[in-house]
Coordinates of C-alpha atoms and ligand atoms in Angstrom, one line a residue:
M1 CA -184.6 -77.5 -111.9
T2 CA -181.6 -75.1 -112.8
I3 CA -181.2 -71.8 -110.6
H4 CA -182.8 -70.0 -113.7
E5 CA -185.4 -72.2 -113.7
A6 CA -186.5 -71.9 -109.7
H7 CA -185.5 -68.0 -109.9
L8 CA -188.2 -67.3 -112.6
L9 CA -191.1 -69.2 -111.0
L10 CA -190.2 -67.5 -107.3
K11 CA -190.3 -64.2 -108.6
T12 CA -193.2 -64.5 -110.3
R13 CA -194.7 -66.5 -107.4
Q14 CA -195.9 -69.7 -109.3
L15 CA -193.5 -71.0 -106.8
S16 CA -192.3 -70.3 -102.7
S17 CA -188.8 -71.3 -101.0
L18 CA -191.1 -73.0 -99.1
E19 CA -192.6 -74.7 -101.6
L20 CA -188.8 -75.8 -103.0
T21 CA -187.1 -75.9 -100.6
E22 CA -189.8 -79.4 -98.7
A23 CA -189.2 -80.7 -102.4
C24 CA -185.9 -80.8 -102.1
L25 CA -186.1 -82.3 -98.5
E26 CA -188.2 -84.6 -99.8
R27 CA -186.5 -85.9 -103.0
I28 CA -183.6 -87.2 -100.2
R29 CA -186.3 -88.3 -97.9
Q30 CA -187.2 -89.9 -101.6
V31 CA -183.1 -91.1 -102.3
E32 CA -181.5 -90.5 -100.5
D33 CA -180.6 -94.1 -98.5
R34 CA -179.1 -95.1 -102.2
V35 CA -176.8 -93.0 -103.6
H36 CA -175.5 -91.3 -98.9
A37 CA -174.3 -88.0 -100.9
I38 CA -175.4 -86.2 -97.9
V39 CA -173.3 -86.0 -93.7
T40 CA -175.5 -83.3 -92.3
V41 CA -179.4 -81.6 -93.9
T42 CA -180.3 -78.7 -91.6
E43 CA -183.9 -78.8 -92.1
E44 CA -184.8 -76.9 -89.7
L45 CA -182.3 -74.2 -90.6
A46 CA -183.5 -74.2 -94.3
L47 CA -187.1 -73.9 -94.0
E48 CA -186.4 -71.5 -91.7
Q49 CA -184.1 -69.8 -94.7
A50 CA -186.9 -70.6 -96.7
R51 CA -189.8 -68.4 -94.9
K52 CA -186.9 -66.0 -94.4
A53 CA -186.9 -66.0 -98.1
D54 CA -190.4 -65.7 -99.1
G55 CA -190.2 -62.2 -97.4
L56 CA -187.7 -61.2 -99.4
L57 CA -189.2 -62.5 -102.3
A58 CA -192.6 -60.5 -101.2
A59 CA -190.3 -57.7 -101.4
G60 CA -189.3 -57.8 -104.1
D61 CA -185.8 -59.1 -103.8
T62 CA -184.2 -59.3 -107.4
N63 CA -181.4 -62.1 -106.1
P64 CA -181.3 -65.0 -108.5
L65 CA -180.1 -67.1 -105.5
T66 CA -182.8 -66.2 -102.5
G67 CA -185.3 -68.9 -101.2
I68 CA -182.6 -71.9 -103.7
P69 CA -181.7 -74.5 -101.7
V70 CA -178.0 -75.2 -101.5
L71 CA -175.2 -78.3 -100.6
V72 CA -172.3 -76.5 -98.7
K73 CA -169.5 -79.1 -99.0
D74 CA -168.4 -80.3 -95.5
N75 CA -165.1 -79.1 -95.0
M76 CA -166.7 -75.3 -95.0
C77 CA -167.8 -74.0 -91.9
T78 CA -171.1 -73.2 -91.7
R79 CA -171.6 -71.2 -87.7
G80 CA -173.0 -74.1 -84.7
I81 CA -174.1 -77.0 -88.0
P82 CA -171.3 -79.9 -88.0
T83 CA -168.4 -79.3 -90.3
T84 CA -166.9 -82.7 -90.6
C85 CA -164.3 -83.2 -93.1
S86 CA -165.5 -86.4 -93.7
S87 CA -163.7 -87.5 -90.7
K88 CA -163.4 -88.6 -87.2
I89 CA -161.7 -86.7 -86.1
L90 CA -164.1 -83.3 -86.4
E91 CA -167.0 -85.9 -86.3
N92 CA -168.3 -83.4 -83.6
F93 CA -166.5 -79.9 -84.6
V94 CA -169.2 -77.4 -84.7
P95 CA -167.7 -74.1 -86.2
P96 CA -168.5 -71.0 -84.2
Y97 CA -168.2 -68.9 -88.3
N98 CA -169.0 -69.4 -91.5
A99 CA -166.6 -69.4 -94.1
T100 CA -166.7 -66.4 -97.0
V101 CA -168.0 -68.6 -99.3
V102 CA -171.2 -69.5 -97.0
E103 CA -172.0 -66.0 -95.8
K104 CA -171.8 -65.0 -98.9
L105 CA -174.6 -67.0 -100.1
T106 CA -176.6 -66.1 -97.0
D107 CA -176.8 -63.0 -97.7
C108 CA -178.0 -63.5 -100.7
G109 CA -181.2 -65.6 -99.2
A110 CA -179.8 -69.0 -100.1
V111 CA -181.3 -72.1 -98.5
I112 CA -179.0 -74.2 -96.8
I113 CA -179.9 -77.2 -97.3
G114 CA -176.9 -79.5 -95.8
K115 CA -173.6 -80.1 -95.6
A116 CA -172.2 -82.9 -98.1
N117 CA -170.0 -85.9 -97.9
M118 CA -166.7 -85.9 -99.5
D119 CA -162.9 -87.7 -99.0
E120 CA -162.4 -87.4 -95.5
F121 CA -160.4 -83.8 -95.9
A122 CA -161.0 -83.6 -99.8
M123 CA -158.1 -86.5 -100.4
G124 CA -159.5 -88.8 -103.1
S125 CA -160.7 -89.9 -105.6
S126 CA -164.1 -91.6 -104.9
T127 CA -165.8 -90.3 -102.3
E128 CA -164.7 -94.0 -100.8
N129 CA -162.2 -92.6 -98.4
S130 CA -164.8 -90.7 -96.7
G131 CA -164.5 -91.5 -93.0
L132 CA -168.2 -91.4 -92.3
F133 CA -169.8 -94.2 -95.6
A134 CA -169.8 -93.9 -99.3
T135 CA -171.0 -91.9 -102.2
H136 CA -173.0 -93.9 -104.5
N137 CA -173.5 -92.4 -107.9
P138 CA -176.5 -92.1 -109.8
W139 CA -175.8 -92.8 -113.0
D140 CA -175.3 -96.7 -111.8
L141 CA -175.5 -96.9 -107.7
S142 CA -172.7 -99.5 -108.0
R143 CA -169.9 -96.6 -108.9
V144 CA -168.6 -93.8 -107.6
P145 CA -169.3 -90.7 -107.8
G146 CA -165.9 -89.4 -108.2
G147 CA -164.1 -86.8 -105.1
S148 CA -163.2 -85.7 -103.3
S149 CA -166.5 -83.5 -103.6
G150 CA -169.0 -86.7 -105.1
G151 CA -171.9 -86.2 -102.0
S152 CA -172.2 -82.6 -104.1
A153 CA -172.1 -83.8 -107.5
S154 CA -174.4 -86.9 -106.8
A155 CA -177.1 -85.0 -104.8
V156 CA -177.0 -82.3 -107.3
A157 CA -176.7 -84.9 -110.0
A158 CA -179.6 -86.5 -108.3
D159 CA -182.0 -83.7 -107.9
E160 CA -181.4 -83.6 -103.6
V161 CA -180.4 -80.2 -104.2
I162 CA -180.4 -77.1 -106.8
Y163 CA -176.3 -76.4 -106.5
A164 CA -173.6 -77.4 -104.8
L165 CA -170.3 -76.3 -103.8
G166 CA -167.3 -78.3 -103.9
S167 CA -163.4 -77.6 -103.5
D168 CA -160.8 -78.8 -105.5
T169 CA -157.5 -79.5 -104.6
G170 CA -156.1 -81.4 -107.7
G171 CA -159.7 -81.6 -109.6
S172 CA -161.9 -82.7 -106.9
I173 CA -164.8 -80.4 -108.1
R174 CA -164.0 -81.2 -111.8
Q175 CA -164.2 -85.4 -111.8
P176 CA -166.8 -85.5 -109.2
A177 CA -168.9 -83.4 -111.8
A178 CA -167.6 -84.9 -114.9
L179 CA -168.9 -87.9 -113.3
C180 CA -172.2 -87.1 -112.6
S181 CA -172.5 -85.7 -116.4
I182 CA -172.8 -81.5 -114.2
T183 CA -171.1 -78.7 -114.4
G184 CA -168.2 -78.0 -111.9
L185 CA -165.7 -75.1 -112.0
K186 CA -162.8 -75.0 -110.3
P187 CA -162.3 -71.1 -110.4
T188 CA -158.6 -69.4 -111.3
Y189 CA -156.5 -69.0 -107.7
G190 CA -157.6 -66.5 -105.6
R191 CA -160.6 -65.5 -106.6
V192 CA -162.5 -66.3 -105.1
S193 CA -162.8 -66.5 -100.9
R194 CA -161.0 -69.6 -99.3
Y195 CA -161.7 -68.5 -95.4
G196 CA -163.0 -70.8 -93.7
L197 CA -162.4 -73.4 -95.6
V198 CA -160.5 -76.0 -94.1
A199 CA -157.4 -76.4 -95.3
F200 CA -155.9 -79.8 -97.3
A201 CA -153.3 -78.0 -99.3
S202 CA -152.9 -74.5 -98.9
S203 CA -151.2 -73.5 -102.7
L204 CA -153.1 -75.8 -104.7
D205 CA -157.2 -75.4 -102.7
Q206 CA -159.3 -73.3 -104.3
I207 CA -163.7 -72.9 -103.8
G208 CA -166.2 -73.7 -106.7
P209 CA -170.0 -74.2 -107.6
L210 CA -171.3 -77.8 -108.7
T211 CA -174.5 -76.8 -110.9
K212 CA -177.1 -77.3 -113.8
D213 CA -176.0 -76.3 -116.4
V214 CA -173.3 -73.0 -117.2
T215 CA -176.0 -70.3 -116.7
D216 CA -176.5 -71.7 -112.9
C217 CA -172.4 -71.2 -112.7
A218 CA -172.1 -68.1 -113.8
L219 CA -175.1 -66.7 -111.1
V220 CA -172.8 -68.6 -107.9
M221 CA -170.1 -67.0 -109.3
N222 CA -171.5 -63.7 -109.5
A223 CA -172.4 -64.6 -105.6
I224 CA -169.0 -65.9 -103.6
A225 CA -166.2 -64.5 -106.4
E226 CA -164.9 -61.5 -104.2
Y227 CA -161.9 -59.9 -103.0
D228 CA -161.6 -61.1 -99.2
D229 CA -159.1 -59.5 -96.3
K230 CA -159.8 -62.6 -95.0
D231 CA -157.5 -64.4 -96.9
S232 CA -154.2 -63.7 -98.0
T233 CA -154.6 -65.2 -101.0
S234 CA -158.0 -63.8 -102.8
V235 CA -156.3 -61.2 -105.1
P236 CA -158.0 -58.0 -105.1
Q237 CA -159.5 -57.9 -108.5
P238 CA -163.0 -56.5 -109.2
T239 CA -166.4 -59.3 -109.9
P240 CA -168.0 -58.9 -113.4
D241 CA -171.2 -59.8 -114.5
Y242 CA -170.3 -63.9 -115.1
T243 CA -173.2 -63.9 -116.8
A244 CA -172.6 -61.1 -120.1
C245 CA -170.1 -63.4 -121.7
L246 CA -173.1 -66.0 -122.3
T247 CA -173.4 -64.6 -125.7
G248 CA -173.4 -68.1 -127.9
N249 CA -171.0 -66.9 -130.4
L250 CA -167.6 -68.4 -130.1
K251 CA -165.8 -66.0 -133.3
G252 CA -162.5 -65.7 -133.3
L253 CA -161.8 -68.3 -130.4
R254 CA -158.7 -70.3 -130.8
L255 CA -158.9 -73.3 -128.9
G256 CA -155.4 -75.4 -128.3
I257 CA -155.6 -79.8 -128.2
P258 CA -152.9 -80.4 -125.9
G259 CA -152.1 -84.3 -127.2
E260 CA -150.5 -84.6 -124.2
Y261 CA -154.1 -84.7 -122.0
F262 CA -155.0 -87.9 -124.4
V263 CA -153.2 -89.8 -121.9
E264 CA -152.0 -93.5 -122.6
G265 CA -154.8 -96.0 -120.9
I266 CA -157.7 -93.7 -121.3
Q267 CA -161.3 -95.4 -122.3
P268 CA -161.9 -95.2 -126.0
E269 CA -165.3 -94.1 -125.2
V270 CA -164.4 -90.5 -123.4
E271 CA -161.2 -89.9 -126.4
T272 CA -164.3 -90.7 -128.8
A273 CA -166.4 -87.9 -127.3
I274 CA -164.3 -85.9 -126.6
R275 CA -163.1 -85.6 -130.5
A276 CA -166.7 -85.7 -130.9
A277 CA -166.9 -82.4 -128.6
I278 CA -164.1 -80.5 -129.9
N279 CA -165.4 -80.9 -133.8
K280 CA -169.3 -79.3 -132.6
L281 CA -167.0 -76.6 -130.9
E282 CA -165.2 -75.8 -134.3
E283 CA -168.6 -75.7 -135.6
L284 CA -169.7 -73.5 -133.4
G285 CA -167.6 -70.9 -134.6
A286 CA -163.8 -72.0 -133.2
S287 CA -160.7 -72.9 -134.7
I288 CA -158.4 -75.4 -133.6
E289 CA -155.5 -76.8 -133.2
E290 CA -153.0 -79.4 -131.5
V291 CA -150.2 -77.7 -128.7
S292 CA -148.0 -79.7 -127.2
L293 CA -147.6 -79.5 -123.3
P294 CA -144.4 -82.2 -122.6
S295 CA -144.3 -81.7 -118.6
T296 CA -148.0 -82.9 -118.3
R297 CA -146.1 -85.9 -118.2
Y298 CA -144.4 -85.2 -115.0
A299 CA -147.2 -82.6 -112.8
L300 CA -149.0 -86.4 -111.0
A301 CA -145.3 -86.8 -109.5
V302 CA -145.1 -82.8 -108.8
Y303 CA -148.9 -82.9 -107.1
Y304 CA -148.3 -85.3 -105.2
I305 CA -145.3 -83.9 -103.5
I306 CA -146.5 -80.5 -103.1
A307 CA -149.6 -81.9 -102.0
P308 CA -149.0 -84.2 -99.1
S309 CA -146.1 -81.3 -98.0
E310 CA -149.0 -78.9 -97.4
A311 CA -151.2 -81.5 -96.1
S312 CA -149.2 -82.6 -93.4
A313 CA -148.6 -79.6 -92.2
N314 CA -152.0 -78.2 -91.8
L315 CA -152.8 -82.0 -90.5
A316 CA -150.6 -80.7 -88.0
R317 CA -153.1 -78.6 -85.7
Y318 CA -155.0 -82.0 -85.2
D319 CA -154.1 -83.0 -82.0
G320 CA -156.4 -83.9 -79.7
V321 CA -155.8 -80.6 -77.9
K322 CA -157.7 -77.4 -79.7
Y323 CA -160.9 -78.9 -80.6
G324 CA -161.8 -82.3 -82.9
Y325 CA -161.4 -85.9 -81.2
S326 CA -159.5 -85.8 -77.9
H327 CA -158.1 -89.5 -77.6
K328 CA -158.8 -89.7 -73.6
E329 CA -157.2 -93.4 -72.3
A330 CA -153.4 -92.4 -72.1
D331 CA -150.4 -93.0 -70.0
S332 CA -148.9 -89.5 -71.1
M333 CA -149.6 -85.5 -73.9
W334 CA -147.3 -87.1 -76.5
D335 CA -150.1 -90.8 -76.3
A336 CA -152.7 -89.0 -76.2
M337 CA -151.7 -86.8 -79.4
E338 CA -150.9 -90.1 -80.8
K339 CA -153.6 -92.1 -80.0
T340 CA -156.2 -89.0 -81.4
R341 CA -154.6 -88.9 -84.7
Q342 CA -153.7 -92.7 -84.9
Y343 CA -157.7 -93.2 -84.1
G344 CA -158.8 -89.7 -84.9
F345 CA -157.6 -90.1 -89.3
G346 CA -158.7 -93.1 -91.6
P347 CA -155.7 -94.6 -93.7
E348 CA -155.5 -92.5 -96.8
V349 CA -154.6 -89.1 -94.3
K350 CA -152.5 -91.0 -92.3
R351 CA -150.9 -91.9 -95.8
R352 CA -150.7 -88.2 -97.3
I353 CA -149.1 -87.2 -93.7
M354 CA -146.7 -89.8 -93.5
L355 CA -146.2 -89.3 -97.8
G356 CA -145.2 -85.0 -97.2
T357 CA -143.4 -85.6 -93.8
Y358 CA -141.1 -87.6 -95.2
A359 CA -140.7 -85.1 -98.6
L360 CA -139.9 -82.1 -95.9
S361 CA -137.6 -83.6 -94.2
A362 CA -134.1 -83.0 -93.8
G363 CA -131.7 -84.5 -96.0
Y364 CA -135.2 -84.8 -98.1
Y365 CA -136.3 -81.8 -98.9
D366 CA -133.7 -79.9 -101.9
A367 CA -134.7 -83.7 -103.7
Y368 CA -138.1 -83.3 -103.2
Y369 CA -140.1 -80.7 -102.3
L370 CA -138.0 -78.0 -104.1
K371 CA -137.8 -80.0 -106.8
A372 CA -141.0 -80.4 -107.2
Q373 CA -141.1 -75.7 -106.5
K374 CA -139.5 -75.8 -109.7
V375 CA -140.7 -78.5 -111.9
R376 CA -143.7 -76.4 -111.0
T377 CA -142.4 -73.7 -112.1
L378 CA -141.7 -75.3 -115.3
I379 CA -145.3 -76.5 -115.6
R380 CA -146.8 -72.8 -115.3
R381 CA -144.1 -71.7 -117.8
E382 CA -145.1 -74.0 -120.1
F383 CA -149.1 -72.8 -119.7
D384 CA -148.2 -69.3 -119.5
A385 CA -146.5 -69.2 -123.5
V386 CA -149.9 -71.6 -125.1
F387 CA -151.7 -69.1 -123.4
E388 CA -150.3 -66.3 -125.2
K389 CA -151.5 -67.7 -129.0
F390 CA -154.9 -69.4 -127.3
D391 CA -157.3 -68.6 -125.7
A392 CA -157.9 -71.6 -124.3
L393 CA -157.7 -75.6 -124.4
I394 CA -159.6 -78.1 -124.2
T395 CA -158.8 -82.1 -122.6
P396 CA -161.4 -85.2 -121.0
T397 CA -161.9 -84.3 -117.2
S398 CA -161.2 -88.1 -116.5
P399 CA -159.9 -90.8 -118.4
T400 CA -162.3 -93.2 -117.7
T401 CA -166.4 -93.1 -117.2
P402 CA -167.0 -93.7 -113.4
F403 CA -165.6 -96.4 -111.8
K404 CA -167.1 -99.6 -109.5
I405 CA -167.0 -99.1 -105.4
G406 CA -163.9 -101.0 -104.1
E407 CA -161.9 -101.3 -108.1
K408 CA -159.8 -99.0 -106.9
T409 CA -159.9 -99.3 -102.8
D410 CA -156.3 -101.7 -102.5
D411 CA -154.4 -99.1 -105.1
P412 CA -153.6 -95.7 -104.4
L413 CA -151.3 -95.6 -107.6
Q414 CA -154.6 -96.1 -109.3
M415 CA -156.6 -93.9 -107.9
Y416 CA -154.0 -91.3 -108.2
L417 CA -154.5 -91.1 -111.8
S418 CA -157.8 -90.4 -111.8
D419 CA -157.0 -86.8 -111.9
V420 CA -154.1 -87.3 -114.3
C421 CA -155.6 -84.6 -116.4
T422 CA -156.5 -82.1 -113.8
L423 CA -153.7 -81.6 -111.5
P424 CA -151.3 -79.6 -113.7
I425 CA -154.1 -77.5 -113.8
N426 CA -154.2 -76.8 -109.9
I427 CA -150.4 -77.0 -110.1
A428 CA -150.4 -73.8 -112.8
G429 CA -153.8 -71.8 -110.6
L430 CA -155.7 -71.7 -113.8
P431 CA -159.1 -71.6 -114.2
A432 CA -161.0 -74.8 -115.6
I433 CA -164.8 -76.5 -116.2
S434 CA -166.2 -79.4 -116.5
I435 CA -169.1 -79.6 -118.8
P436 CA -171.1 -83.4 -119.4
A437 CA -169.7 -83.9 -123.2
G438 CA -171.5 -87.8 -123.9
F439 CA -171.3 -91.0 -121.9
G440 CA -170.0 -94.0 -123.4
D441 CA -172.0 -97.1 -122.5
G442 CA -174.9 -95.2 -120.3
L443 CA -172.3 -93.8 -118.0
P444 CA -171.3 -89.4 -118.5
I445 CA -168.2 -88.8 -119.8
G446 CA -166.7 -85.2 -119.1
M447 CA -164.4 -81.8 -121.4
Q448 CA -162.7 -80.3 -119.4
I449 CA -162.0 -76.3 -120.9
I450 CA -159.0 -74.9 -119.3
S451 CA -158.3 -70.5 -119.8
R452 CA -155.0 -68.2 -118.6
P453 CA -155.6 -66.8 -114.9
F454 CA -159.1 -64.7 -114.7
A455 CA -160.4 -65.9 -117.4
E456 CA -163.5 -67.8 -116.4
E457 CA -165.7 -65.6 -118.5
T458 CA -163.7 -67.2 -121.5
I459 CA -164.9 -70.8 -119.6
L460 CA -168.3 -70.1 -119.3
K461 CA -168.5 -68.8 -122.5
I462 CA -167.6 -71.7 -124.4
S463 CA -169.2 -73.5 -122.2
H464 CA -172.7 -72.2 -122.5
A465 CA -172.0 -72.6 -126.3
Y466 CA -171.1 -76.1 -126.3
Q467 CA -174.7 -76.6 -124.0
Q468 CA -176.5 -74.8 -126.4
A469 CA -176.0 -76.5 -129.3
T470 CA -176.3 -79.6 -127.1
D471 CA -178.7 -81.3 -124.1
W472 CA -175.6 -84.0 -122.7
H473 CA -176.2 -81.0 -119.9
K474 CA -180.4 -82.0 -119.8
K475 CA -179.9 -86.0 -119.8
K476 CA -181.2 -87.1 -115.7
P477 CA -180.3 -90.4 -114.1
E478 CA -183.1 -92.9 -113.5
L479 CA -183.5 -93.5 -109.3
Ligands
LIG1 N1 -157.9 -86.5 -106.1 C1 -157.0 -85.2 -105.6 C2 -156.4 -86.0 -104.7 O1 -156.7 -87.2 -103.5 C3 -157.3 -84.4 -105.6 C4 -158.7 -84.0 -104.9 C5 -159.0 -82.9 -104.7 O2 -158.7 -81.8 -105.2 N2 -159.4 -81.6 -102.9 O3 -155.1 -85.4 -103.9

């Protein structure tokens, strides 16, 4: 069920939030031993919130999210509920406060059903880097769901929950959405508050929804997108009604197709599906034109200097003193700190800390970090120029369909390439969505739609029109 379908049933009292929540909990019991998407199921809290929501609905509450179960990625702080980032170092961390997005959903009467598995500290593209366990793709359990919000995407695709929240630093909402055949939006940098989101790379991180269709995505955006003075990067822009743009009309919209995103090595089925989707958008009234973004080829290199650099600084706080795991058997304070990080962090996190520390060190800072920041500006300017002419850009989300679990774990560089189509968007701070656009050998393919800063409405409008005309998003995995 989607949010809007469930809301209709709740509003007309054909279904109670308690029944809906119990149905999700039952589904979790049925499939979770195969999917492994959830780190913590908050059953008691969910049932309590559902009862409360039923009271609100009875009193005439009309908020579309009231009484609807949601799963929150485990890097967003939830008061009284463990927030692990799927890391041993935070395994026992229970935050004393809620992230702003969690607070906002709670205010809407949402039912928090649990916390979603992820790549440790959101570093990865397959959820295999989770320090707890790997998540499986419901379309083929031997394959990855993508990452780092793989738990969120997998749970939504497997119908364990109605929708989920994820975070996206270089593709972590869009790539798993593509690989699980659901809808995932990364809003503009600064559009959704990140207060209470455990920081990975602060100039890139953004929170967004993972849903079953575009209408749901708009409904969640209405609830979470707002200026927040607790987040210094939050932008004071009024929140539009994101459902108002779902008109189905694409007449007059100019769409650009950047050739650079049909990268070398792209799986042929992905290219075929995306080209077919582009034809569909043309049929729906949009005009289509090829465009070039030549700096795209530097995006991967720029990202893997900037993201690890910021991560190395952000992760310095895990020292075994303030909170989180603390290694007690040590000879000195320094020894305790070293061992805490040695045993607390997994291999990918350590790799990033080493890369970032190196890129920021005296003598290398100018050659790597500063250079990367300059190229970042070039990439952003190139997008700015293109958006003077185009309303949106259409690309594949991921160059491949879901790969086998274990296939890329020994080759970090191969893993990094999974996000080659999504990273440039974070580098430029733009909004972008991934929506289902077909299948290759029965495995999901996602289309990415990118637009200018704060043009989420354009993205939602195009995606919605596409979903009105196709039914890829309605296909379900057999579990
Ligand atoms: N896969 C990319 C990385 O490992 C992006 C992750 C993300 O968006 N959180 O850094």
